[in-house]
Each structure stands twice: as C-alpha cells, then as structure tokens.
C-alpha cells in the first residue's frame, strides 16, 4: 500500500530533532507492514513558497528522496 505523506509530516520525519511518540509509532507501522510512503507533486510547490532559501533547499533535497505520486494515478476501485 502506498501512503501519501503530507509535506509537514515529511519535514518532521526528516528534521534533526526528536520525533513525537505518535510519529515514531506511525513510521514503525509503515515499515513493519511494508507500506511505501509517497509524496504529492504539490509538495514541491508548497516548499517553494518557503521564504528561507537555506531551509527551502534542505527541504527540497529531502523531498527528492521519496517517490512522487503520479498526477494521473486514478483512485483505486474498492
């Protein structure tokens, strides 16, 4: 299963600071069950609005480490 990570979640998982217990638990479950975290192409647009150029560059480099969800991907039938 692919899990769409919000830009804010991604930033917190990649920052050089301690993760909250809830985020630790979520990431452990994602890995335990072999799910694939992906990001939406709009995440790059979101980060591009950051007024701090150094932080923007760092965050963009982190985004590039994740698969990007295709804009053409239709919803799965249930």
PDB file of C-alpha atoms in Angstrom:
ATOM      1  CA  UNK A   1       0.000   0.000   0.000  1.00  0.00           C
ATOM      2  CA  UNK A   2       1.212   3.495  -0.786  1.00  0.00           C
ATOM      3  CA  UNK A   3       0.766   6.149   1.898  1.00  0.00           C
ATOM      4  CA  UNK A   4       0.635   9.792   0.908  1.00  0.00           C
ATOM      5  CA  UNK A   5       2.791  11.846   3.274  1.00  0.00           C
ATOM      6  CA  UNK A   6       1.842  15.471   3.828  1.00  0.00           C
ATOM      7  CA  UNK A   7       4.719  17.911   3.439  1.00  0.00           C
ATOM      8  CA  UNK A   8       4.577  18.820   7.136  1.00  0.00           C
ATOM      9  CA  UNK A   9       4.816  15.172   8.202  1.00  0.00           C
ATOM     10  CA  UNK A  10       7.745  14.634   5.885  1.00  0.00           C
ATOM     11  CA  UNK A  11       9.582  17.670   7.239  1.00  0.00           C
ATOM     12  CA  UNK A  12       9.150  16.441  10.816  1.00  0.00           C
ATOM     13  CA  UNK A  13      10.347  12.932   9.983  1.00  0.00           C
ATOM     14  CA  UNK A  14      13.493  14.282   8.355  1.00  0.00           C
ATOM     15  CA  UNK A  15      14.382  17.116  10.769  1.00  0.00           C
ATOM     16  CA  UNK A  16      17.344  16.794  13.104  1.00  0.00           C
ATOM     17  CA  UNK A  17      15.167  16.745  16.210  1.00  0.00           C
ATOM     18  CA  UNK A  18      13.364  14.200  18.337  1.00  0.00           C
ATOM     19  CA  UNK A  19      10.191  12.709  16.870  1.00  0.00           C
ATOM     20  CA  UNK A  20       6.958  12.620  18.829  1.00  0.00           C
ATOM     21  CA  UNK A  21       5.879   9.224  20.139  1.00  0.00           C
ATOM     22  CA  UNK A  22       2.884   9.252  17.765  1.00  0.00           C
ATOM     23  CA  UNK A  23       5.053   9.873  14.720  1.00  0.00           C
ATOM     24  CA  UNK A  24       7.512   7.201  15.840  1.00  0.00           C
ATOM     25  CA  UNK A  25       4.636   4.716  16.125  1.00  0.00           C
ATOM     26  CA  UNK A  26       3.251   5.654  12.706  1.00  0.00           C
ATOM     27  CA  UNK A  27       6.616   5.257  10.990  1.00  0.00           C
ATOM     28  CA  UNK A  28       7.209   1.928  12.735  1.00  0.00           C
ATOM     29  CA  UNK A  29       3.856   0.609  11.460  1.00  0.00           C
ATOM     30  CA  UNK A  30       4.572   1.841   7.936  1.00  0.00           C
ATOM     31  CA  UNK A  31       7.874  -0.041   7.907  1.00  0.00           C
ATOM     32  CA  UNK A  32       6.577  -3.112   9.745  1.00  0.00           C
ATOM     33  CA  UNK A  33       3.879  -3.764   7.168  1.00  0.00           C
ATOM     34  CA  UNK A  34       5.979  -2.805   4.136  1.00  0.00           C
ATOM     35  CA  UNK A  35       3.960   0.227   3.061  1.00  0.00           C
ATOM     36  CA  UNK A  36       5.523   2.756   0.686  1.00  0.00           C
ATOM     37  CA  UNK A  37       5.462   6.420   1.688  1.00  0.00           C
ATOM     38  CA  UNK A  38       4.976   8.732  -1.312  1.00  0.00           C
ATOM     39  CA  UNK A  39       4.644  12.469  -1.709  1.00  0.00           C
ATOM     40  CA  UNK A  40       2.317  14.519  -3.877  1.00  0.00           C
ATOM     41  CA  UNK A  41       3.855  16.678  -6.623  1.00  0.00           C
ATOM     42  CA  UNK A  42       2.276  19.713  -4.936  1.00  0.00           C
ATOM     43  CA  UNK A  43       4.684  19.204  -2.026  1.00  0.00           C
ATOM     44  CA  UNK A  44       7.396  20.776  -4.171  1.00  0.00           C
ATOM     45  CA  UNK A  45       5.134  23.769  -4.823  1.00  0.00           C
ATOM     46  CA  UNK A  46       4.425  24.035  -1.094  1.00  0.00           C
ATOM     47  CA  UNK A  47       8.110  24.033  -0.196  1.00  0.00           C
ATOM     48  CA  UNK A  48       8.946  26.504  -2.998  1.00  0.00           C
ATOM     49  CA  UNK A  49       6.917  29.132  -1.096  1.00  0.00           C
ATOM     50  CA  UNK A  50       9.291  28.951   1.893  1.00  0.00           C
ATOM     51  CA  UNK A  51      10.859  32.405   2.250  1.00  0.00           C
ATOM     52  CA  UNK A  52      14.009  30.986   3.891  1.00  0.00           C
ATOM     53  CA  UNK A  53      16.273  29.920   0.970  1.00  0.00           C
ATOM     54  CA  UNK A  54      18.562  27.700   3.052  1.00  0.00           C
ATOM     55  CA  UNK A  55      15.680  25.823   4.691  1.00  0.00           C
ATOM     56  CA  UNK A  56      13.905  25.558   1.329  1.00  0.00           C
ATOM     57  CA  UNK A  57      16.983  23.975  -0.286  1.00  0.00           C
ATOM     58  CA  UNK A  58      17.326  21.461   2.562  1.00  0.00           C
ATOM     59  CA  UNK A  59      13.643  20.516   2.485  1.00  0.00           C
ATOM     60  CA  UNK A  60      13.645  20.144  -1.316  1.00  0.00           C
ATOM     61  CA  UNK A  61      16.613  17.765  -1.026  1.00  0.00           C
ATOM     62  CA  UNK A  62      14.616  15.652   1.447  1.00  0.00           C
ATOM     63  CA  UNK A  63      11.582  15.551  -0.833  1.00  0.00           C
ATOM     64  CA  UNK A  64      13.718  14.153  -3.639  1.00  0.00           C
ATOM     65  CA  UNK A  65      14.337  11.049  -1.533  1.00  0.00           C
ATOM     66  CA  UNK A  66      10.685   9.942  -1.806  1.00  0.00           C
ATOM     67  CA  UNK A  67       8.703   8.553  -4.724  1.00  0.00           C
ATOM     68  CA  UNK A  68       6.304  11.122  -6.179  1.00  0.00           C
ATOM     69  CA  UNK A  69       2.679  10.182  -6.693  1.00  0.00           C
ATOM     70  CA  UNK A  70       1.700  10.466 -10.339  1.00  0.00           C
ATOM     71  CA  UNK A  71      -0.873  13.167 -11.023  1.00  0.00           C
ATOM     72  CA  UNK A  72      -2.523  10.728 -13.457  1.00  0.00           C
ATOM     73  CA  UNK A  73      -2.995   7.975 -10.881  1.00  0.00           C
ATOM     74  CA  UNK A  74      -6.751   7.262 -10.687  1.00  0.00           C
ATOM     75  CA  UNK A  75      -8.285   6.246  -7.361  1.00  0.00           C
ATOM     76  CA  UNK A  76      -8.381   2.518  -6.732  1.00  0.00           C
ATOM     77  CA  UNK A  77     -11.681   0.704  -7.043  1.00  0.00           C
ATOM     78  CA  UNK A  78     -12.892  -0.744  -3.767  1.00  0.00           C
TER      79      UNK A  78
END
